[in-house]
Amino acid sequence: MTMREPALAQQLLIEVVNGANFSQVASSTGLGRSAVVQQVKSLARSLQTVVGVINVDEGAEPTLTLLQREGAHYLEALGHFRPELALTAQPQFPVATSAQIRALVAYADRASSEPIRDRALLLLLFATGARPDEIASLRIRDYMLPRGTIRQQSVLRAEAASNGRERPLYFVHARTNAAIDAYLDQRLKLEGSPRNADATPMYRGLNPDSALFVNQEGRPLQQGRCYGADSIQGIYRHMFRGAGLNHFSPMGARRTLARHLYRHGLDEQTISNYFGFSSLWTVRNLLRGYTRPLEQTLQVFP
């Protein structure tokens, strides 16, 4: 995509997601069909890998069917897209520094209407790389064992995963676990859930099939393309903007974790398996523009 093409590519994508097929768009614009396909798919892939498209895996092939089925989500991603990130020879894709993550958590503590819950939501996003809708789909039993201890080696169930494939999910980050535990303790007190006489009630007295994170009425957080106070996308967007990260998105959290894992020695295949990707191409896009520092590489020789 050249510097002159972003506006045209966006126009073509909008026509496609609104119901036209590639041939119809080619006819209406006077372009060749192959040119339309190339520009639409190139932009769609950039949206998937730079911004993130709800319900679409980063490495998914943007077929006509997918583009039209998830059209509203592609258009939402388009609204947050910065073409220069996809146009520069060595793009600097958004990642969060440790200081920025601390600023996000501080903002949640200071300004959120549900500070204890939202601190846990933020830390879990960065600690696991899960998508917002996947986090909203987590259940109490995904996080803890029946006796109430943390299920450190858990799984993201296929029905909860955005790509429909089960993958590993680890609750091993001490700060994140402490934040989730604090939230669940608060929730138990607010709900007034009856505890058994037993000193260690099953699942700490919580319903194992209930959502791990709920709104103030005790209902699961809304998923999909909605940005209200009770939607998980809206909660994250509000915190990013409030902390001054206006162009950051949950995709940036996934990219941040992928680079952290790579920097600490995990290979592309292991990272790909953890995120549930079907090909190495997808994880390479998350790592795009990043290489291990020379000093770190030399430390492992010979």
Short mmCIF file of N, CA and C in Angstrom, two decimals, residues 84-92:
data_model
loop_
_atom_site.label_atom_id
_atom_site.label_comp_id
_atom_site.label_asym_id
_atom_site.label_seq_id
_atom_site.Cartn_x
_atom_site.Cartn_y
_atom_site.Cartn_z
N GLU A 84 -0.15 5.26 8.87
CA GLU A 84 1.32 5.38 8.86
C GLU A 84 1.99 4.18 9.53
N LEU A 85 1.26 3.49 10.42
CA LEU A 85 1.85 2.32 11.07
C LEU A 85 2.06 1.19 10.08
N ALA A 86 1.23 1.13 9.05
CA ALA A 86 1.35 0.07 8.06
C ALA A 86 2.17 0.50 6.86
N LEU A 87 2.51 1.79 6.77
CA LEU A 87 3.17 2.30 5.58
C LEU A 87 4.67 2.47 5.73
N THR A 88 5.14 2.68 6.96
CA THR A 88 6.56 2.91 7.15
C THR A 88 7.34 1.64 6.91
N ALA A 89 8.58 1.80 6.48
CA ALA A 89 9.41 0.64 6.17
C ALA A 89 9.63 -0.22 7.40
N GLN A 90 9.83 0.43 8.57
CA GLN A 90 10.00 -0.30 9.82
C GLN A 90 8.99 0.27 10.82
N PRO A 91 7.74 -0.19 10.74
CA PRO A 91 6.68 0.39 11.55
C PRO A 91 6.90 0.17 13.04
N GLN A 92 6.48 1.16 13.83
CA GLN A 92 6.54 1.04 15.27
C GLN A 92 5.13 0.74 15.78
#
